[in-house]
Tab-separated table of C-alpha atoms and ligand atoms in Angstrom:
chain	number	residue	atom	x	y	z
A	1	MET	CA	29.944	-10.987	-1.015
A	2	THR	CA	28.110	-8.071	-2.601
A	3	ALA	CA	28.566	-4.776	-0.821
A	4	VAL	CA	25.729	-2.380	-0.128
A	5	THR	CA	25.762	0.125	-2.966
A	6	ASN	CA	23.488	2.812	-4.299
A	7	GLN	CA	22.358	0.250	-6.801
A	8	SER	CA	21.432	-2.424	-4.252
A	9	ILE	CA	19.586	0.203	-2.199
A	10	GLY	CA	17.783	1.316	-5.360
A	11	ASN	CA	16.843	-2.287	-6.170
A	12	LEU	CA	15.366	-2.835	-2.739
A	13	LEU	CA	13.433	0.428	-2.877
A	14	THR	CA	12.000	-0.609	-6.236
A	15	LYS	CA	10.598	-3.788	-4.645
A	16	GLY	CA	9.648	-2.108	-1.362
A	17	VAL	CA	11.613	-2.062	1.906
A	18	ARG	CA	11.253	-5.195	4.030
A	19	ASN	CA	10.159	-5.996	7.582
A	20	VAL	CA	6.824	-4.260	7.220
A	21	TRP	CA	3.282	-5.245	6.233
A	22	TYR	CA	1.881	-4.335	2.825
A	23	PRO	CA	-1.671	-4.379	1.517
A	24	ILE	CA	-1.727	-7.017	-1.244
A	25	CYS	CA	-5.223	-7.044	-2.730
A	26	PRO	CA	-8.871	-6.471	-1.827
A	27	SER	CA	-10.479	-9.483	-0.094
A	28	HIS	CA	-12.860	-10.059	-2.976
A	29	PHE	CA	-9.950	-11.049	-5.255
A	30	LEU	CA	-9.895	-14.398	-3.446
A	31	GLY	CA	-12.677	-16.692	-4.580
A	32	GLU	CA	-12.737	-20.458	-5.107
A	33	LYS	CA	-9.620	-20.656	-7.212
A	34	PRO	CA	-6.044	-19.730	-6.267
A	35	ILE	CA	-4.867	-16.449	-7.757
A	36	SER	CA	-1.440	-15.345	-8.911
A	37	LEU	CA	-0.216	-11.797	-8.362
A	38	ARG	CA	3.042	-9.925	-8.706
A	39	ARG	CA	3.895	-7.961	-5.591
A	40	LEU	CA	7.069	-6.723	-3.870
A	41	GLY	CA	9.435	-8.360	-6.369
A	42	PHE	CA	7.735	-11.759	-6.089
A	43	LYS	CA	5.152	-13.699	-8.017
A	44	VAL	CA	2.826	-15.045	-5.338
A	45	VAL	CA	-0.110	-17.432	-5.125
A	46	LEU	CA	-3.006	-16.802	-2.759
A	47	TRP	CA	-5.852	-19.046	-1.683
A	48	ARG	CA	-7.957	-19.615	1.439
A	49	ASP	CA	-7.202	-22.385	3.953
A	50	VAL	CA	-9.853	-24.563	5.676
A	51	ALA	CA	-10.658	-21.766	8.132
A	52	GLY	CA	-11.032	-19.283	5.262
A	53	ARG	CA	-7.792	-17.470	6.147
A	54	PRO	CA	-5.708	-16.256	3.228
A	55	VAL	CA	-2.485	-18.120	2.468
A	56	MET	CA	0.307	-16.518	0.440
A	57	LEU	CA	3.292	-18.417	-0.968
A	58	GLU	CA	5.751	-17.728	-3.707
A	59	ASP	CA	4.046	-18.925	-6.889
A	60	HIS	CA	6.777	-21.403	-7.737
A	61	CYS	CA	6.662	-25.175	-7.328
A	62	PRO	CA	9.882	-26.456	-5.724
A	63	HIS	CA	9.963	-29.417	-8.160
A	64	ARG	CA	10.364	-27.816	-11.592
A	65	GLY	CA	9.058	-24.320	-10.990
A	66	ALA	CA	5.513	-24.579	-12.353
A	67	PRO	CA	3.196	-21.893	-10.991
A	68	LEU	CA	1.435	-23.301	-7.926
A	69	SER	CA	-1.490	-21.074	-8.818
A	70	MET	CA	-2.254	-23.512	-11.676
A	71	GLY	CA	-2.740	-26.266	-9.102
A	72	MET	CA	-5.482	-27.417	-6.806
A	73	PRO	CA	-5.972	-25.853	-3.369
A	74	LEU	CA	-6.560	-28.513	-0.689
A	75	GLY	CA	-7.287	-26.399	2.378
A	76	ASP	CA	-3.978	-26.055	4.162
A	77	ARG	CA	-2.037	-27.382	1.138
A	78	ILE	CA	-1.887	-26.819	-2.571
A	79	ALA	CA	-1.189	-29.584	-5.119
A	80	CYS	CA	0.907	-28.512	-8.081
A	81	GLY	CA	-0.948	-29.033	-11.350
A	82	TYR	CA	2.137	-30.382	-13.148
A	83	HIS	CA	3.208	-33.499	-11.163
A	84	GLY	CA	1.060	-33.269	-8.042
A	85	VAL	CA	3.680	-32.215	-5.477
A	86	GLU	CA	1.819	-30.917	-2.420
A	87	VAL	CA	3.040	-27.855	-0.532
A	88	ARG	CA	1.675	-26.857	2.879
A	89	LYS	CA	0.768	-23.257	3.696
A	90	ASP	CA	4.033	-22.837	5.641
A	91	GLY	CA	6.017	-23.670	2.475
A	92	THR	CA	6.852	-27.294	3.417
A	93	VAL	CA	6.555	-30.059	0.815
A	94	VAL	CA	4.267	-32.715	2.276
A	95	THR	CA	4.075	-35.317	-0.506
A	96	VAL	CA	5.693	-36.097	-3.813
A	97	PRO	CA	3.116	-38.497	-5.293
A	98	GLY	CA	5.312	-39.603	-8.216
A	99	SER	CA	8.268	-40.543	-5.991
A	100	PRO	CA	7.141	-41.194	-2.410
A	101	GLY	CA	9.861	-40.843	0.201
A	102	CYS	CA	12.085	-38.669	-2.009
A	103	LYS	CA	14.209	-36.099	-0.214
A	104	LEU	CA	12.014	-33.195	-1.218
A	105	GLU	CA	9.371	-34.435	1.239
A	106	GLY	CA	9.508	-32.572	4.544
A	107	LYS	CA	11.634	-29.773	3.129
A	108	ASN	CA	10.576	-26.181	3.762
A	109	CYS	CA	11.582	-24.667	0.450
A	110	VAL	CA	8.770	-22.382	-0.705
A	111	LYS	CA	8.756	-18.827	0.594
A	112	SER	CA	5.643	-18.174	2.683
A	113	PHE	CA	4.243	-14.856	3.870
A	114	PRO	CA	2.249	-14.248	7.062
A	115	THR	CA	-1.129	-12.705	6.185
A	116	GLU	CA	-3.905	-10.758	7.895
A	117	GLU	CA	-7.263	-9.898	6.416
A	118	ARG	CA	-8.585	-6.589	7.728
A	119	HIS	CA	-10.835	-3.786	6.522
A	120	GLY	CA	-11.579	-5.505	3.225
A	121	VAL	CA	-7.930	-6.091	2.325
A	122	ILE	CA	-5.406	-8.934	2.544
A	123	PHE	CA	-2.151	-7.733	4.094
A	124	ALA	CA	1.121	-9.673	3.984
A	125	TYR	CA	4.287	-9.285	5.990
A	126	ALA	CA	7.451	-9.086	3.891
A	127	GLY	CA	10.278	-9.960	6.261
A	128	ASP	CA	13.911	-10.378	5.272
A	129	ALA	CA	16.110	-13.317	6.334
A	130	LEU	CA	16.872	-11.626	9.657
A	131	HIS	CA	13.251	-10.769	10.450
A	132	PRO	CA	10.997	-13.650	9.415
A	133	GLU	CA	8.548	-13.107	12.285
A	134	PRO	CA	5.897	-10.498	11.583
A	135	ILE	CA	5.845	-7.241	13.516
A	136	GLU	CA	2.681	-5.879	15.085
A	137	LEU	CA	0.224	-4.430	12.615
A	138	GLN	CA	-1.637	-1.359	13.884
A	139	PHE	CA	-4.362	0.493	12.057
A	140	PRO	CA	-4.991	4.244	12.125
A	141	GLU	CA	-8.009	5.236	14.207
A	142	GLN	CA	-9.986	5.993	11.038
A	143	LEU	CA	-10.013	2.225	10.415
A	144	SER	CA	-9.816	0.786	13.928
A	145	SER	CA	-12.290	3.028	15.757
A	146	PRO	CA	-16.019	2.271	15.502
A	147	GLU	CA	-16.625	6.037	15.414
A	148	TYR	CA	-15.614	6.062	11.768
A	149	SER	CA	-17.157	4.563	8.686
A	150	SER	CA	-15.081	3.833	5.590
A	151	PHE	CA	-15.091	2.622	2.011
A	152	LEU	CA	-12.140	0.907	0.387
A	153	CYS	CA	-11.113	2.246	-2.990
A	154	TYR	CA	-8.606	0.077	-4.891
A	155	CYS	CA	-6.916	0.771	-8.191
A	156	GLU	CA	-3.724	-0.012	-10.066
A	157	TRP	CA	-1.609	2.654	-11.700
A	158	GLU	CA	1.061	2.319	-14.365
A	159	GLY	CA	3.977	3.772	-12.480
A	160	ASP	CA	6.429	3.342	-9.642
A	161	TYR	CA	4.603	3.017	-6.296
A	162	ARG	CA	6.918	5.707	-4.884
A	163	TYR	CA	5.380	8.283	-7.191
A	164	VAL	CA	2.077	7.555	-5.477
A	165	TYR	CA	3.622	8.206	-2.041
A	166	ASP	CA	5.227	11.381	-3.413
A	167	ASN	CA	1.892	12.518	-4.798
A	168	VAL	CA	0.122	12.134	-1.475
A	169	MET	CA	3.005	13.771	0.413
A	170	ASP	CA	2.488	16.826	-1.801
A	171	PRO	CA	-0.633	18.678	-0.604
A	172	MET	CA	0.018	21.652	-2.885
A	173	HIS	CA	-0.903	19.738	-6.030
A	174	GLY	CA	-4.507	19.837	-4.767
A	175	THR	CA	-4.695	23.576	-5.362
A	176	PHE	CA	-3.578	23.211	-8.979
A	177	LEU	CA	-4.260	19.738	-10.370
A	178	HIS	CA	-7.603	19.445	-8.594
A	179	LYS	CA	-8.642	23.090	-8.752
A	180	GLN	CA	-11.906	22.239	-10.504
A	181	SER	CA	-12.805	19.770	-7.800
A	182	HIS	CA	-15.778	20.441	-5.552
A	183	SER	CA	-13.746	20.625	-2.371
A	184	MET	CA	-10.352	21.867	-3.439
A	185	SER	CA	-11.108	25.148	-5.154
A	186	PHE	CA	-10.389	27.216	-2.045
A	187	GLY	CA	-7.228	28.251	-0.340
A	188	ASP	CA	-4.095	30.114	-1.195
A	189	THR	CA	-2.092	29.157	-4.204
A	190	THR	CA	1.058	30.115	-2.334
A	191	ALA	CA	1.975	28.677	1.019
A	192	THR	CA	4.809	27.897	3.375
A	193	PHE	CA	5.067	24.391	4.732
A	194	ARG	CA	6.670	22.843	7.753
A	195	VAL	CA	7.450	19.346	8.975
A	196	ARG	CA	6.187	18.338	12.418
A	197	GLU	CA	7.420	15.149	14.077
A	198	THR	CA	4.910	12.692	15.539
A	199	PRO	CA	5.474	9.519	17.599
A	200	THR	CA	4.845	7.383	14.507
A	201	GLY	CA	6.205	9.538	11.680
A	202	PHE	CA	5.684	13.136	10.642
A	203	VAL	CA	3.116	15.633	9.432
A	204	PHE	CA	3.781	17.920	6.488
A	205	GLU	CA	1.495	20.929	6.785
A	206	LYS	CA	0.773	24.418	5.530
A	207	GLU	CA	1.604	27.151	7.956
A	208	GLY	CA	-1.478	29.147	8.924
A	209	GLN	CA	-4.024	27.225	6.854
A	210	ARG	CA	-6.126	24.364	8.155
A	211	ASN	CA	-9.500	23.003	7.118
A	212	VAL	CA	-9.599	25.045	3.915
A	213	ASN	CA	-8.190	22.656	1.343
A	214	PHE	CA	-5.889	19.654	1.227
A	215	ASP	CA	-3.656	21.372	3.807
A	216	TRP	CA	-1.607	18.592	5.395
A	217	THR	CA	-0.463	15.025	4.959
A	218	GLU	CA	0.867	12.590	7.514
A	219	PHE	CA	3.176	9.630	7.184
A	220	LEU	CA	2.621	6.946	9.846
A	221	ASP	CA	4.735	3.876	10.320
A	222	THR	CA	2.714	1.464	12.455
A	223	GLY	CA	3.614	-1.817	10.796
A	224	VAL	CA	2.359	-0.488	7.433
A	225	HIS	CA	3.630	2.681	5.748
A	226	TRP	CA	0.389	4.608	5.922
A	227	MET	CA	-0.455	8.012	4.542
A	228	ARG	CA	-3.238	10.035	6.145
A	229	LEU	CA	-4.873	13.278	5.116
A	230	GLU	CA	-8.076	15.226	5.520
A	231	ILE	CA	-10.046	17.250	3.036
A	232	PRO	CA	-12.793	19.631	4.170
A	233	TYR	CA	-16.219	18.979	2.697
A	234	PRO	CA	-18.790	21.538	1.692
A	235	ALA	CA	-22.261	21.262	3.301
A	236	THR	CA	-23.457	19.251	0.276
A	237	GLY	CA	-21.101	16.477	1.388
A	238	GLY	CA	-23.479	15.589	4.224
A	239	PRO	CA	-22.749	15.116	7.929
A	240	GLY	CA	-19.484	14.100	9.507
A	241	GLY	CA	-17.036	16.959	9.086
A	242	ASN	CA	-13.803	16.504	7.193
A	243	PHE	CA	-13.282	13.672	4.781
A	244	HIS	CA	-10.360	11.472	5.850
A	245	ILE	CA	-8.216	9.400	3.546
A	246	ILE	CA	-5.938	6.566	4.642
A	247	GLY	CA	-3.615	5.238	1.940
A	248	ALA	CA	-0.910	2.638	1.432
A	249	TYR	CA	0.807	1.646	-1.819
A	250	THR	CA	2.481	-1.591	-2.873
A	251	PRO	CA	4.794	-2.253	-5.827
A	252	ILE	CA	3.380	-4.694	-8.395
A	253	THR	CA	6.286	-4.256	-10.821
A	254	GLU	CA	8.718	-1.408	-11.385
A	255	ARG	CA	6.082	0.302	-13.471
A	256	ARG	CA	2.859	-0.669	-11.753
A	257	ALA	CA	1.511	0.080	-8.294
A	258	ALA	CA	-1.359	-1.269	-6.195
A	259	VAL	CA	-3.131	1.773	-4.735
A	260	PHE	CA	-5.260	1.346	-1.609
A	261	HIS	CA	-7.312	4.198	-0.212
A	262	TRP	CA	-9.853	3.993	2.541
A	263	ARG	CA	-12.236	6.931	2.405
A	264	CYS	CA	-13.443	7.596	5.920
A	265	ARG	CA	-15.750	9.862	7.849
A	266	LYS	CA	-16.425	10.271	11.561
A	267	VAL	CA	-20.096	9.391	11.612
A	268	ASP	CA	-22.416	7.100	13.514
A	269	GLY	CA	-26.158	6.447	13.806
A	270	TRP	CA	-28.319	8.161	11.177
A	271	GLN	CA	-25.340	10.246	10.080
A	272	ARG	CA	-23.500	7.110	9.129
A	273	ASP	CA	-26.435	5.935	7.013
A	274	THR	CA	-26.765	9.356	5.414
A	275	TRP	CA	-23.110	9.546	4.556
A	276	ARG	CA	-22.954	6.009	3.207
A	277	PHE	CA	-25.998	6.702	1.044
A	278	LEU	CA	-24.621	10.028	-0.200
A	279	TYR	CA	-21.232	8.455	-0.856
A	280	LYS	CA	-22.624	5.718	-3.041
A	281	ASN	CA	-25.021	8.007	-4.891
A	282	ARG	CA	-23.104	11.183	-5.365
A	283	LEU	CA	-19.707	11.504	-3.710
A	284	GLU	CA	-17.981	8.382	-4.947
A	285	ALA	CA	-18.146	9.443	-8.584
A	286	ARG	CA	-16.648	12.833	-7.675
A	287	HIS	CA	-13.838	11.226	-5.722
A	288	TRP	CA	-13.022	8.913	-8.583
A	289	ARG	CA	-12.794	11.916	-10.917
A	290	VAL	CA	-10.239	13.527	-8.598
A	291	LEU	CA	-8.242	10.311	-8.287
A	292	GLU	CA	-8.268	9.955	-12.059
A	293	GLN	CA	-6.600	13.362	-12.344
A	294	ASP	CA	-3.759	12.000	-10.210
A	295	ARG	CA	-3.518	8.764	-12.154
A	296	VAL	CA	-3.468	10.436	-15.561
A	297	MET	CA	-0.752	12.845	-14.420
A	298	LEU	CA	1.441	10.240	-12.730
A	299	GLU	CA	1.195	7.699	-15.525
A	300	GLN	CA	2.673	10.271	-17.888
A	301	PHE	CA	5.789	10.740	-15.743
A	302	GLU	CA	8.916	9.239	-17.287
A	303	PRO	CA	10.407	6.446	-15.134
A	304	ASP	CA	13.451	8.612	-14.454
A	305	ALA	CA	11.517	11.833	-13.869
A	306	ASN	CA	12.694	11.918	-10.268
A	307	LEU	CA	16.333	12.007	-11.375
A	308	ARG	CA	15.854	15.406	-13.011
A	309	GLU	CA	14.060	17.481	-10.428
A	310	ASN	CA	14.425	20.904	-8.854
A	311	LEU	CA	12.668	20.602	-5.535
A	312	TYR	CA	11.534	23.695	-3.655
A	313	GLN	CA	10.081	24.439	-0.239
A	314	HIS	CA	6.790	22.622	-0.931
A	315	ASP	CA	8.703	19.425	-1.604
A	316	MET	CA	10.253	19.128	1.860
A	317	GLY	CA	7.742	16.406	2.720
A	318	VAL	CA	8.568	14.428	-0.424
A	319	ALA	CA	12.311	14.720	0.290
A	320	ARG	CA	11.777	13.696	3.888
A	321	LEU	CA	9.667	10.655	3.005
A	322	ARG	CA	12.166	9.474	0.399
A	323	ARG	CA	14.862	9.760	3.045
A	324	VAL	CA	12.821	7.644	5.475
A	325	PHE	CA	12.511	4.837	2.903
A	326	ARG	CA	16.118	5.102	1.808
A	327	THR	CA	17.452	5.025	5.367
A	328	LYS	CA	15.402	1.921	6.099
A	329	ALA	CA	16.541	0.170	2.922
A	330	GLU	CA	20.177	0.952	3.603
A	331	ALA	CA	19.988	-0.254	7.228
A	332	GLN	CA	18.270	-3.491	6.181
A	333	LEU	CA	20.890	-4.267	3.554
A	334	LYS	CA	23.758	-3.442	5.897
A	335	ALA	CA	22.344	-5.758	8.561
A	336	LEU	CA	22.063	-8.590	6.017
A	337	GLU	CA	25.593	-7.915	4.828
A	338	ALA	CA	26.948	-7.938	8.391
A	339	ALA	CA	25.218	-11.272	9.017
A	340	GLY	CA	26.729	-12.720	5.866
A	341	LEU	CA	23.305	-13.169	4.296
A	342	PRO	CA	22.627	-12.518	0.629
A	343	LEU	CA	21.227	-9.093	-0.214
A	344	GLN	CA	17.852	-9.619	-1.792
B	401	FES	S1	6.636	-28.726	-11.270
B	401	FES	FE1	5.250	-28.897	-9.654
B	401	FES	S2	5.072	-30.968	-9.311
B	401	FES	FE2	6.488	-30.856	-10.896
B	402	FE2	FE1	-4.395	14.299	-5.922
């Protein structure tokens, strides 16, 4: 049996730790036809069942390995386009039209993923062999509470998804990389940070500076590895106080990440309408410009950039977050090893 090594931990981290939900794609990706995506070390097919709920299976026909996404969705099943084998949404082969009664029928041999569609996004649970049942999925109040209004902003970046987490866990880059931005030109260019524990994760914050700039970031583990932050808005940003961002990032490949941000504001009534109007007409373009600064910077990082670093006090949050992921990955692999199950 393979032992848990730095390399196996690294491999798992590259694909994303297991036993947690991940955002997969915006809801609008799913139309009439099945789609094929790479996520979390898998190639997956998605379509909608008879009730309109998203189904996600590994995009691999159990007969000869043709992509199921080239087949025909039949509600709760999909028929492979190559020889017509039908696979149910739970991964069980229901019919083999070319050879009825063959032993493939009735076999559950295609990996299936539990899904949830919430806040404009399809989420999937990636459990390992010891944890096939999904855990509870809880949303931050910015998404779950009716007091907030939000817009989803989705993009894909050419880089390791962990660089996106690192970027968001690094408030100080706001003062430099985004210094031209409308809301991040204030605040000290030097600061001392501290880590504060919370029931669901931790906050990484500037000492003695709040509501001036991008002054803190929070990591929350509530079934998804969320990031949360707030950025103060000038009066021209309209009603609603600080601008809140909820993020979560999913590996597509080793060098490509799916980036989900919900841009939120605590507004209701006429304020909600005002903000939503302002956002669409003025603010969204500004926010995209800021996000582009991050993308352009991160895409230029070498894949091994994080092997040649000299971290300082402002990077405590980054170091802490990497440790959280690494500890989880190591524990998951050790549990599989102890159970005599293959390390994935
Ligand atoms: S490869 Fe799918 S039915 Fe043959
Ligand atoms: Fe940024």
